[in-house]
PDB file of C-alpha atoms in Angstrom:
ATOM      1  CA  MET A   1       0.121  -0.001  -0.134  1.00  0.00           C
ATOM      2  CA  ILE A   2       1.219   3.285  -0.858  1.00  0.00           C
ATOM      3  CA  TYR A   3       0.908   6.195   1.685  1.00  0.00           C
ATOM      4  CA  ILE A   4      -1.176   8.974  -0.177  1.00  0.00           C
ATOM      5  CA  LYS A   5      -2.218  11.270   2.730  1.00  0.00           C
ATOM      6  CA  PRO A   6      -1.002  15.195   1.539  1.00  0.00           C
ATOM      7  CA  PRO A   7       0.388  17.587   3.774  1.00  0.00           C
ATOM      8  CA  LEU A   8      -2.124  19.690   5.476  1.00  0.00           C
ATOM      9  CA  SER A   9      -2.169  23.569   6.420  1.00  0.00           C
ATOM     10  CA  PHE A  10      -2.824  24.321  10.268  1.00  0.00           C
ATOM     11  CA  GLU A  11      -6.046  25.493   9.615  1.00  0.00           C
ATOM     12  CA  LYS A  12      -6.815  22.336   7.857  1.00  0.00           C
ATOM     13  CA  GLN A  13      -5.492  20.675  10.605  1.00  0.00           C
ATOM     14  CA  ALA A  14      -7.895  22.427  13.794  1.00  0.00           C
ATOM     15  CA  ASP A  15     -10.695  21.964  10.637  1.00  0.00           C
ATOM     16  CA  LEU A  16     -10.529  17.887  10.668  1.00  0.00           C
ATOM     17  CA  LEU A  17     -10.516  18.185  14.245  1.00  0.00           C
ATOM     18  CA  LEU A  18     -13.880  19.914  14.628  1.00  0.00           C
ATOM     19  CA  SER A  19     -15.522  18.047  11.968  1.00  0.00           C
ATOM     20  CA  ARG A  20     -14.590  14.787  13.980  1.00  0.00           C
ATOM     21  CA  GLY A  21     -16.212  15.639  17.018  1.00  0.00           C
ATOM     22  CA  MET A  22     -13.636  17.887  18.657  1.00  0.00           C
ATOM     23  CA  GLN A  23     -14.320  20.970  20.303  1.00  0.00           C
ATOM     24  CA  GLY A  24     -12.454  23.880  20.728  1.00  0.00           C
ATOM     25  CA  ASP A  25     -11.916  27.825  19.442  1.00  0.00           C
ATOM     26  CA  ARG A  26     -10.511  27.144  16.230  1.00  0.00           C
ATOM     27  CA  GLU A  27      -7.576  29.773  16.597  1.00  0.00           C
ATOM     28  CA  ILE A  28      -6.630  28.390  19.718  1.00  0.00           C
ATOM     29  CA  MET A  29      -6.270  25.376  18.246  1.00  0.00           C
ATOM     30  CA  ILE A  30      -4.578  26.390  15.254  1.00  0.00           C
ATOM     31  CA  TYR A  31      -1.841  29.084  17.163  1.00  0.00           C
ATOM     32  CA  ARG A  32      -1.385  25.396  19.374  1.00  0.00           C
ATOM     33  CA  LEU A  33      -0.740  23.374  16.513  1.00  0.00           C
ATOM     34  CA  GLN A  34       2.166  25.405  14.964  1.00  0.00           C
ATOM     35  CA  SER A  35       3.986  24.439  18.066  1.00  0.00           C
ATOM     36  CA  VAL A  36       3.073  21.149  18.624  1.00  0.00           C
ATOM     37  CA  ASN A  37       3.360  18.919  15.824  1.00  0.00           C
ATOM     38  CA  TYR A  38      -0.196  17.199  15.072  1.00  0.00           C
ATOM     39  CA  TYR A  39       1.345  14.076  14.699  1.00  0.00           C
ATOM     40  CA  ARG A  40       2.659  14.378  18.108  1.00  0.00           C
ATOM     41  CA  LEU A  41      -0.881  15.155  19.658  1.00  0.00           C
ATOM     42  CA  SER A  42      -2.238  12.233  18.307  1.00  0.00           C
ATOM     43  CA  GLY A  43      -1.333   9.783  20.979  1.00  0.00           C
ATOM     44  CA  TYR A  44      -2.951  12.515  23.389  1.00  0.00           C
ATOM     45  CA  TRP A  45      -6.543  12.608  21.557  1.00  0.00           C
ATOM     46  CA  TYR A  46      -5.684   8.709  20.885  1.00  0.00           C
ATOM     47  CA  PRO A  47      -8.176   7.056  23.377  1.00  0.00           C
ATOM     48  CA  TYR A  48     -11.013   9.671  22.807  1.00  0.00           C
ATOM     49  CA  ARG A  49     -11.405   7.918  19.038  1.00  0.00           C
ATOM     50  CA  ASN A  50     -13.764   5.939  17.762  1.00  0.00           C
ATOM     51  CA  PRO A  51     -13.586   3.400  14.958  1.00  0.00           C
ATOM     52  CA  ASP A  52     -14.521   5.589  12.564  1.00  0.00           C
ATOM     53  CA  ASP A  53     -11.910   8.209  13.757  1.00  0.00           C
ATOM     54  CA  SER A  54     -14.802  10.789  14.932  1.00  0.00           C
ATOM     55  CA  PHE A  55     -13.992  11.520  18.690  1.00  0.00           C
ATOM     56  CA  LYS A  56     -16.167  10.215  21.634  1.00  0.00           C
ATOM     57  CA  SER A  57     -18.981  12.788  22.060  1.00  0.00           C
ATOM     58  CA  GLY A  58     -17.679  15.809  24.404  1.00  0.00           C
ATOM     59  CA  LEU A  59     -14.127  15.728  23.911  1.00  0.00           C
ATOM     60  CA  THR A  60     -11.895  19.217  24.422  1.00  0.00           C
ATOM     61  CA  PHE A  61      -9.137  20.466  22.592  1.00  0.00           C
ATOM     62  CA  ASP A  62      -8.142  21.669  26.308  1.00  0.00           C
ATOM     63  CA  THR A  63      -8.161  18.874  27.372  1.00  0.00           C
ATOM     64  CA  VAL A  64      -6.109  16.807  24.628  1.00  0.00           C
ATOM     65  CA  TRP A  65      -3.935  19.995  25.763  1.00  0.00           C
ATOM     66  CA  ASN A  66      -3.365  19.580  29.493  1.00  0.00           C
ATOM     67  CA  ARG A  67      -2.580  15.958  29.099  1.00  0.00           C
ATOM     68  CA  TYR A  68       0.122  17.034  27.019  1.00  0.00           C
ATOM     69  CA  VAL A  69       1.331  19.764  28.994  1.00  0.00           C
ATOM     70  CA  PHE A  70       0.991  17.374  32.398  1.00  0.00           C
ATOM     71  CA  ASP A  71       2.980  14.565  30.568  1.00  0.00           C
ATOM     72  CA  ARG A  72       5.984  17.070  29.139  1.00  0.00           C
ATOM     73  CA  HIS A  73       5.520  18.340  32.947  1.00  0.00           C
ATOM     74  CA  LEU A  74       6.761  14.969  33.803  1.00  0.00           C
ATOM     75  CA  ARG A  75       9.419  13.899  31.568  1.00  0.00           C
ATOM     76  CA  ILE A  76      11.291  16.708  33.063  1.00  0.00           C
ATOM     77  CA  LEU A  77      10.294  15.575  36.794  1.00  0.00           C
ATOM     78  CA  ILE A  78      11.240  12.202  35.744  1.00  0.00           C
ATOM     79  CA  MET A  79      14.662  13.145  34.276  1.00  0.00           C
ATOM     80  CA  ASP A  80      15.783  15.444  37.382  1.00  0.00           C
ATOM     81  CA  ALA A  81      14.914  11.695  39.723  1.00  0.00           C
ATOM     82  CA  ILE A  82      17.108  10.098  36.332  1.00  0.00           C
ATOM     83  CA  GLU A  83      19.770  12.568  36.145  1.00  0.00           C
ATOM     84  CA  ARG A  84      20.497  11.425  40.061  1.00  0.00           C
ATOM     85  CA  ILE A  85      20.498   8.023  40.091  1.00  0.00           C
ATOM     86  CA  GLU A  86      22.614   7.484  37.163  1.00  0.00           C
ATOM     87  CA  ILE A  87      25.175  10.263  38.838  1.00  0.00           C
ATOM     88  CA  ALA A  88      24.998   8.215  41.792  1.00  0.00           C
ATOM     89  CA  VAL A  89      25.255   4.324  39.439  1.00  0.00           C
ATOM     90  CA  ARG A  90      28.608   6.040  38.027  1.00  0.00           C
ATOM     91  CA  THR A  91      30.143   7.082  41.183  1.00  0.00           C
ATOM     92  CA  GLN A  92      29.611   3.750  42.407  1.00  0.00           C
ATOM     93  CA  ILE A  93      30.760   1.847  39.520  1.00  0.00           C
ATOM     94  CA  ALA A  94      34.013   3.773  39.284  1.00  0.00           C
ATOM     95  CA  TYR A  95      34.774   3.495  42.639  1.00  0.00           C
ATOM     96  CA  HIS A  96      34.056  -0.386  43.153  1.00  0.00           C
ATOM     97  CA  HIS A  97      35.864  -1.028  40.240  1.00  0.00           C
ATOM     98  CA  ALA A  98      39.059   1.512  41.050  1.00  0.00           C
ATOM     99  CA  HIS A  99      39.330  -0.019  44.237  1.00  0.00           C
ATOM    100  CA  ARG A 100      39.238  -3.740  43.098  1.00  0.00           C
ATOM    101  CA  TYR A 101      41.486  -3.911  39.521  1.00  0.00           C
ATOM    102  CA  GLY A 102      42.947  -0.010  39.586  1.00  0.00           C
ATOM    103  CA  ALA A 103      42.092   3.314  37.202  1.00  0.00           C
ATOM    104  CA  PHE A 104      42.218   1.368  33.772  1.00  0.00           C
ATOM    105  CA  CYS A 105      42.208  -2.091  33.808  1.00  0.00           C
ATOM    106  CA  TYR A 106      38.369  -1.661  32.415  1.00  0.00           C
ATOM    107  CA  ALA A 107      40.019  -0.695  29.256  1.00  0.00           C
ATOM    108  CA  ASP A 108      43.383  -2.871  29.669  1.00  0.00           C
ATOM    109  CA  ASP A 109      42.290  -5.784  31.178  1.00  0.00           C
ATOM    110  CA  PRO A 110      39.194  -8.322  29.910  1.00  0.00           C
ATOM    111  CA  ASN A 111      39.115  -9.820  33.343  1.00  0.00           C
ATOM    112  CA  SER A 112      38.077  -7.028  34.593  1.00  0.00           C
ATOM    113  CA  MET A 113      34.987  -7.044  33.367  1.00  0.00           C
ATOM    114  CA  PRO A 114      34.350 -10.981  33.586  1.00  0.00           C
ATOM    115  CA  GLN A 115      30.418 -11.453  32.488  1.00  0.00           C
ATOM    116  CA  LEU A 116      31.160  -9.995  28.990  1.00  0.00           C
ATOM    117  CA  ASP A 117      32.607 -12.260  26.064  1.00  0.00           C
ATOM    118  CA  THR A 118      35.162 -11.385  23.907  1.00  0.00           C
ATOM    119  CA  GLN A 119      33.097  -9.673  21.123  1.00  0.00           C
ATOM    120  CA  LYS A 120      30.574  -7.552  23.759  1.00  0.00           C
ATOM    121  CA  TYR A 121      33.951  -6.368  25.555  1.00  0.00           C
ATOM    122  CA  SER A 122      34.992  -5.090  22.366  1.00  0.00           C
ATOM    123  CA  LEU A 123      31.925  -3.357  21.673  1.00  0.00           C
ATOM    124  CA  PHE A 124      32.222  -1.637  24.692  1.00  0.00           C
ATOM    125  CA  LEU A 125      35.246  -0.808  24.689  1.00  0.00           C
ATOM    126  CA  GLN A 126      34.979   0.658  21.382  1.00  0.00           C
ATOM    127  CA  ARG A 127      31.634   2.717  22.403  1.00  0.00           C
ATOM    128  CA  VAL A 128      33.455   3.642  25.098  1.00  0.00           C
ATOM    129  CA  LYS A 129      36.464   5.376  23.063  1.00  0.00           C
ATOM    130  CA  ASP A 130      33.815   6.377  20.866  1.00  0.00           C
ATOM    131  CA  GLU A 131      31.737   8.576  23.455  1.00  0.00           C
ATOM    132  CA  ILE A 132      35.557   9.665  25.291  1.00  0.00           C
ATOM    133  CA  ASP A 133      36.506  10.880  21.744  1.00  0.00           C
ATOM    134  CA  ARG A 134      33.604  13.025  21.284  1.00  0.00           C
ATOM    135  CA  SER A 135      33.357  14.968  24.530  1.00  0.00           C
ATOM    136  CA  ARG A 136      34.691  17.961  24.580  1.00  0.00           C
ATOM    137  CA  GLU A 137      34.950  18.333  28.633  1.00  0.00           C
ATOM    138  CA  THR A 138      37.979  20.638  29.614  1.00  0.00           C
ATOM    139  CA  PHE A 139      39.205  17.484  31.708  1.00  0.00           C
ATOM    140  CA  VAL A 140      39.095  15.036  29.303  1.00  0.00           C
ATOM    141  CA  ASP A 141      41.535  17.668  27.022  1.00  0.00           C
ATOM    142  CA  HIS A 142      43.215  18.045  30.179  1.00  0.00           C
ATOM    143  CA  PHE A 143      44.340  14.898  30.506  1.00  0.00           C
ATOM    144  CA  TYR A 144      44.905  13.709  27.179  1.00  0.00           C
ATOM    145  CA  LYS A 145      47.421  16.563  26.508  1.00  0.00           C
ATOM    146  CA  LYS A 146      49.815  15.234  29.745  1.00  0.00           C
ATOM    147  CA  TYR A 147      49.103  12.117  29.776  1.00  0.00           C
ATOM    148  CA  GLY A 148      47.980  11.095  26.223  1.00  0.00           C
ATOM    149  CA  ASP A 149      51.117   9.455  25.522  1.00  0.00           C
ATOM    150  CA  SER A 150      51.261   6.624  27.634  1.00  0.00           C
ATOM    151  CA  HIS A 151      47.363   6.201  27.845  1.00  0.00           C
ATOM    152  CA  THR A 152      44.512   6.058  25.146  1.00  0.00           C
ATOM    153  CA  PHE A 153      41.600   5.934  27.492  1.00  0.00           C
ATOM    154  CA  LEU A 154      40.461   7.868  30.678  1.00  0.00           C
ATOM    155  CA  PRO A 155      41.167   6.637  34.132  1.00  0.00           C
ATOM    156  CA  ILE A 156      37.767   5.101  35.200  1.00  0.00           C
ATOM    157  CA  TRP A 157      36.830   7.659  37.481  1.00  0.00           C
ATOM    158  CA  MET A 158      37.126  10.048  34.339  1.00  0.00           C
ATOM    159  CA  ALA A 159      35.396   7.528  31.879  1.00  0.00           C
ATOM    160  CA  THR A 160      32.578   7.143  33.599  1.00  0.00           C
ATOM    161  CA  GLU A 161      31.493  10.952  33.878  1.00  0.00           C
ATOM    162  CA  VAL A 162      31.725  10.824  29.572  1.00  0.00           C
ATOM    163  CA  MET A 163      29.414   7.763  29.926  1.00  0.00           C
ATOM    164  CA  THR A 164      25.935   7.494  28.055  1.00  0.00           C
ATOM    165  CA  PHE A 165      23.465   5.668  30.569  1.00  0.00           C
ATOM    166  CA  GLY A 166      23.409   2.719  28.128  1.00  0.00           C
ATOM    167  CA  SER A 167      26.784   1.976  28.700  1.00  0.00           C
ATOM    168  CA  VAL A 168      26.729   2.433  32.495  1.00  0.00           C
ATOM    169  CA  LEU A 169      24.389  -0.087  31.853  1.00  0.00           C
ATOM    170  CA  SER A 170      26.977  -2.434  30.318  1.00  0.00           C
ATOM    171  CA  PHE A 171      28.895  -1.908  32.705  1.00  0.00           C
ATOM    172  CA  PHE A 172      27.287  -2.676  35.354  1.00  0.00           C
ATOM    173  CA  ARG A 173      26.315  -5.991  33.254  1.00  0.00           C
ATOM    174  CA  GLY A 174      29.837  -7.160  32.324  1.00  0.00           C
ATOM    175  CA  MET A 175      31.321  -6.499  36.099  1.00  0.00           C
ATOM    176  CA  ASP A 176      32.391  -9.187  38.655  1.00  0.00           C
ATOM    177  CA  CYS A 177      29.310 -10.236  40.436  1.00  0.00           C
ATOM    178  CA  THR A 178      30.612  -9.571  43.661  1.00  0.00           C
ATOM    179  CA  ILE A 179      30.640  -5.656  42.791  1.00  0.00           C
ATOM    180  CA  GLN A 180      27.615  -6.049  41.400  1.00  0.00           C
ATOM    181  CA  LYS A 181      25.677  -7.311  44.982  1.00  0.00           C
ATOM    182  CA  ASP A 182      27.900  -4.440  46.346  1.00  0.00           C
ATOM    183  CA  ILE A 183      25.834  -1.712  44.159  1.00  0.00           C
ATOM    184  CA  SER A 184      23.120  -2.909  44.631  1.00  0.00           C
ATOM    185  CA  LYS A 185      23.705  -2.942  47.709  1.00  0.00           C
ATOM    186  CA  PHE A 186      24.175   0.622  48.209  1.00  0.00           C
ATOM    187  CA  PHE A 187      20.956   0.905  46.803  1.00  0.00           C
ATOM    188  CA  GLY A 188      19.392  -1.434  48.848  1.00  0.00           C
ATOM    189  CA  VAL A 189      18.462  -4.271  46.527  1.00  0.00           C
ATOM    190  CA  PRO A 190      19.030  -7.555  45.469  1.00  0.00           C
ATOM    191  CA  ASP A 191      21.403  -6.863  42.552  1.00  0.00           C
ATOM    192  CA  ALA A 192      19.231  -8.888  39.558  1.00  0.00           C
ATOM    193  CA  VAL A 193      16.397  -6.362  40.810  1.00  0.00           C
ATOM    194  CA  PHE A 194      18.870  -3.267  40.617  1.00  0.00           C
ATOM    195  CA  ASP A 195      19.708  -4.508  37.356  1.00  0.00           C
ATOM    196  CA  SER A 196      15.952  -4.532  35.705  1.00  0.00           C
ATOM    197  CA  TRP A 197      15.557  -1.028  37.247  1.00  0.00           C
ATOM    198  CA  LEU A 198      18.546   0.509  35.419  1.00  0.00           C
ATOM    199  CA  LEU A 199      17.265  -1.173  31.972  1.00  0.00           C
ATOM    200  CA  THR A 200      14.101   0.977  32.854  1.00  0.00           C
ATOM    201  CA  LEU A 201      15.496   4.069  33.730  1.00  0.00           C
ATOM    202  CA  ASN A 202      17.730   3.912  30.493  1.00  0.00           C
ATOM    203  CA  VAL A 203      14.931   3.013  28.468  1.00  0.00           C
ATOM    204  CA  ILE A 204      12.613   5.664  29.977  1.00  0.00           C
ATOM    205  CA  ARG A 205      15.420   8.667  30.054  1.00  0.00           C
ATOM    206  CA  ASN A 206      15.801   7.929  26.113  1.00  0.00           C
ATOM    207  CA  ILE A 207      11.863   8.422  25.700  1.00  0.00           C
ATOM    208  CA  CYS A 208      12.260  11.571  27.614  1.00  0.00           C
ATOM    209  CA  ALA A 209      15.155  12.534  25.823  1.00  0.00           C
ATOM    210  CA  HIS A 210      13.240  12.364  22.373  1.00  0.00           C
ATOM    211  CA  HIS A 211      10.325  14.500  24.219  1.00  0.00           C
ATOM    212  CA  GLY A 212       8.323  11.035  24.067  1.00  0.00           C
ATOM    213  CA  ARG A 213       4.292  10.700  25.265  1.00  0.00           C
ATOM    214  CA  LEU A 214       5.275   8.887  28.760  1.00  0.00           C
ATOM    215  CA  TRP A 215       2.384   9.340  31.224  1.00  0.00           C
ATOM    216  CA  ASN A 216      -0.561   6.745  29.625  1.00  0.00           C
ATOM    217  CA  ARG A 217       2.673   4.802  28.120  1.00  0.00           C
ATOM    218  CA  GLU A 218       3.005   0.757  28.564  1.00  0.00           C
ATOM    219  CA  LEU A 219       6.017   0.161  29.573  1.00  0.00           C
ATOM    220  CA  GLY A 220       7.990  -2.917  27.294  1.00  0.00           C
ATOM    221  CA  ILE A 221      10.765  -3.190  29.731  1.00  0.00           C
ATOM    222  CA  LYS A 222       8.672  -4.543  32.890  1.00  0.00           C
ATOM    223  CA  PRO A 223      11.581  -4.401  36.125  1.00  0.00           C
ATOM    224  CA  LYS A 224      11.900  -6.630  38.690  1.00  0.00           C
ATOM    225  CA  LEU A 225      10.616  -5.825  42.296  1.00  0.00           C
ATOM    226  CA  PRO A 226      11.902  -6.601  45.392  1.00  0.00           C
ATOM    227  CA  TYR A 227       9.985  -9.750  47.399  1.00  0.00           C
ATOM    228  CA  LEU A 228       8.081  -8.379  49.734  1.00  0.00           C
ATOM    229  CA  ASN A 229       9.674 -10.774  52.818  1.00  0.00           C
ATOM    230  CA  LYS A 230      13.128  -8.766  51.765  1.00  0.00           C
ATOM    231  CA  ASN A 231      11.809  -5.300  51.872  1.00  0.00           C
ATOM    232  CA  PRO A 232       8.549  -4.666  52.651  1.00  0.00           C
ATOM    233  CA  LEU A 233       9.057  -1.097  52.374  1.00  0.00           C
ATOM    234  CA  TRP A 234       7.345  -2.065  49.006  1.00  0.00           C
ATOM    235  CA  ASN A 235       3.481  -2.934  50.611  1.00  0.00           C
ATOM    236  CA  PHE A 236       0.984  -1.718  48.873  1.00  0.00           C
ATOM    237  CA  SER A 237      -2.820  -2.673  49.778  1.00  0.00           C
ATOM    238  CA  LYS A 238      -2.752  -4.501  45.918  1.00  0.00           C
ATOM    239  CA  PRO A 239      -0.763  -5.561  42.985  1.00  0.00           C
ATOM    240  CA  VAL A 240       1.226  -2.598  41.481  1.00  0.00           C
ATOM    241  CA  PRO A 241       1.380  -3.223  37.818  1.00  0.00           C
ATOM    242  CA  ASN A 242       4.955  -2.829  36.665  1.00  0.00           C
ATOM    243  CA  ASN A 243       4.445  -2.274  33.486  1.00  0.00           C
ATOM    244  CA  ARG A 244       3.115   1.350  33.872  1.00  0.00           C
ATOM    245  CA  ILE A 245       5.062   4.916  34.943  1.00  0.00           C
ATOM    246  CA  PHE A 246       4.138   4.573  38.776  1.00  0.00           C
ATOM    247  CA  ILE A 247       6.483   1.581  38.936  1.00  0.00           C
ATOM    248  CA  VAL A 248       9.141   4.047  37.582  1.00  0.00           C
ATOM    249  CA  LEU A 249       7.856   6.934  40.096  1.00  0.00           C
ATOM    250  CA  THR A 250       8.029   4.648  43.076  1.00  0.00           C
ATOM    251  CA  ILE A 251      11.706   3.364  41.742  1.00  0.00           C
ATOM    252  CA  CYS A 252      12.918   6.293  41.537  1.00  0.00           C
ATOM    253  CA  GLN A 253      11.173   7.601  44.755  1.00  0.00           C
ATOM    254  CA  TYR A 254      12.461   4.811  46.444  1.00  0.00           C
ATOM    255  CA  CYS A 255      16.237   5.601  45.243  1.00  0.00           C
ATOM    256  CA  LEU A 256      16.108   9.430  46.213  1.00  0.00           C
ATOM    257  CA  ASN A 257      15.214   8.163  49.741  1.00  0.00           C
ATOM    258  CA  ARG A 258      18.075   6.453  49.858  1.00  0.00           C
ATOM    259  CA  ILE A 259      21.094   8.616  48.024  1.00  0.00           C
ATOM    260  CA  ALA A 260      18.849  12.214  48.730  1.00  0.00           C
ATOM    261  CA  PRO A 261      17.268  11.709  51.967  1.00  0.00           C
ATOM    262  CA  GLN A 262      16.910  15.623  51.489  1.00  0.00           C
ATOM    263  CA  SER A 263      15.439  15.547  48.382  1.00  0.00           C
ATOM    264  CA  HIS A 264      12.058  17.468  47.675  1.00  0.00           C
ATOM    265  CA  TRP A 265      11.551  15.665  44.758  1.00  0.00           C
ATOM    266  CA  SER A 266       8.550  13.843  46.089  1.00  0.00           C
ATOM    267  CA  ASN A 267       6.519  17.218  46.774  1.00  0.00           C
ATOM    268  CA  ARG A 268       6.811  18.363  43.474  1.00  0.00           C
ATOM    269  CA  MET A 269       5.148  15.005  42.213  1.00  0.00           C
ATOM    270  CA  PHE A 270       1.991  15.712  44.627  1.00  0.00           C
ATOM    271  CA  SER A 271       2.314  19.089  43.657  1.00  0.00           C
ATOM    272  CA  LEU A 272       2.021  17.840  39.869  1.00  0.00           C
ATOM    273  CA  LEU A 273      -0.668  15.782  40.050  1.00  0.00           C
ATOM    274  CA  LYS A 274      -2.668  18.235  42.957  1.00  0.00           C
ATOM    275  CA  ASP A 275      -2.216  20.676  39.682  1.00  0.00           C
ATOM    276  CA  PHE A 276      -3.705  18.342  37.210  1.00  0.00           C
ATOM    277  CA  PRO A 277      -6.278  16.491  38.966  1.00  0.00           C
ATOM    278  CA  ASN A 278      -8.263  15.541  35.944  1.00  0.00           C
ATOM    279  CA  ILE A 279      -5.481  13.480  34.508  1.00  0.00           C
ATOM    280  CA  PRO A 280      -6.727   9.753  35.149  1.00  0.00           C
ATOM    281  CA  LEU A 281      -3.955   8.350  37.608  1.00  0.00           C
ATOM    282  CA  VAL A 282      -5.345   4.626  37.085  1.00  0.00           C
ATOM    283  CA  SER A 283      -4.027   4.635  33.211  1.00  0.00           C
ATOM    284  CA  MET A 284      -0.775   5.661  35.194  1.00  0.00           C
ATOM    285  CA  GLY A 285      -0.379   2.375  37.005  1.00  0.00           C
ATOM    286  CA  PHE A 286      -1.501   4.206  40.154  1.00  0.00           C
ATOM    287  CA  PRO A 287      -3.403   1.541  43.008  1.00  0.00           C
ATOM    288  CA  LYS A 288      -5.397   2.519  45.534  1.00  0.00           C
ATOM    289  CA  ASN A 289      -4.181   4.179  48.458  1.00  0.00           C
ATOM    290  CA  TRP A 290      -0.697   4.343  47.291  1.00  0.00           C
ATOM    291  CA  GLU A 291       0.098   7.610  49.429  1.00  0.00           C
ATOM    292  CA  GLN A 292       0.043   4.715  52.075  1.00  0.00           C
ATOM    293  CA  CYS A 293       3.182   2.962  51.077  1.00  0.00           C
ATOM    294  CA  PRO A 294       6.210   3.593  52.862  1.00  0.00           C
ATOM    295  CA  ILE A 295       8.509   4.535  50.731  1.00  0.00           C
ATOM    296  CA  TRP A 296       5.765   7.685  49.884  1.00  0.00           C
ATOM    297  CA  ARG A 297       5.622   8.199  53.157  1.00  0.00           C
ATOM    298  CA  ASN A 298       8.086  10.656  54.774  1.00  0.00           C
ATOM    299  CA  MET A 299      10.112   8.264  55.818  1.00  0.00           C
ATOM    300  CA  LYS A 300      12.409   7.966  58.723  1.00  0.00           C
ATOM    301  CA  GLU A 301      13.019   4.089  59.416  1.00  0.00           C
ATOM    302  CA  MET A 302      15.499   4.066  56.084  1.00  0.00           C
ATOM    303  CA  ASP A 303      18.211   3.173  58.549  1.00  0.00           C
ATOM    304  CA  TYR A 304      17.282   0.042  59.231  1.00  0.00           C
ATOM    305  CA  LEU A 305      17.987  -1.108  55.299  1.00  0.00           C
ATOM    306  CA  ALA A 306      21.540  -0.434  55.971  1.00  0.00           C
ATOM    307  CA  GLY A 307      21.569  -3.680  56.195  1.00  0.00           C
ATOM    308  CA  ILE A 308      20.586  -5.093  52.884  1.00  0.00           C
TER     309      ILE A 308
END
């Protein structure tokens, strides 16, 4: 089948929406369609479509626009949490790997990355080298001017600062399992759980970086959750779906409780939900009484987790 749909002017885009039953001020619709692509907004009115492409009765352009604005604020909020978590993971990787193997063994000794086979190890090193070469950080330039005659790669504590989250994930997965356990213990969960969290957060970060729709997305990557008998903080009144954004928010809050307990991130999330009271939380995977989960309460009992 050949795609034959013609491009439409902003005026005709607004007229098409109105003809399909969406209510709204035509001039406002035209104005907003000039700054946000019709196709991008279509993800927010999709749940209101009928099989014949008309819209369900009562749908307004303002409703669609509010969903879009909420989603934009949600992405910014999540990106802030992921940034803190990613930096903490980089710090832990650099610290433990350097103290076990030295500054350059990640690049010089495949045995320091025992869970990567020869091919994956080579691909990992090439990826890291590309990221180093692309970097315009002053410390990279300074290092190679002073030590470039002896070293091709940066010491691990510098290299992690220019790695993408994807490379950080690959690094974590290639490390000795005892180091993985030490890092995961810092975050208070088993290594298999933390590995799945890193993969999930990497996917979510990429969605946010490309400004993708997030609020009601069904996650293709499903993070594992700790067992309640090992970590009672994950006690919800009912089972929580692990394929919706609520579980990502909860992972972020859990990690921030450990690495930045002074953070007011959760307050910002509560404020966002308050500012957009018409957002259906069920589409985001929020269970009833979710605020009563210990992770979302203002906790003072975090210290007891230190032994996990």
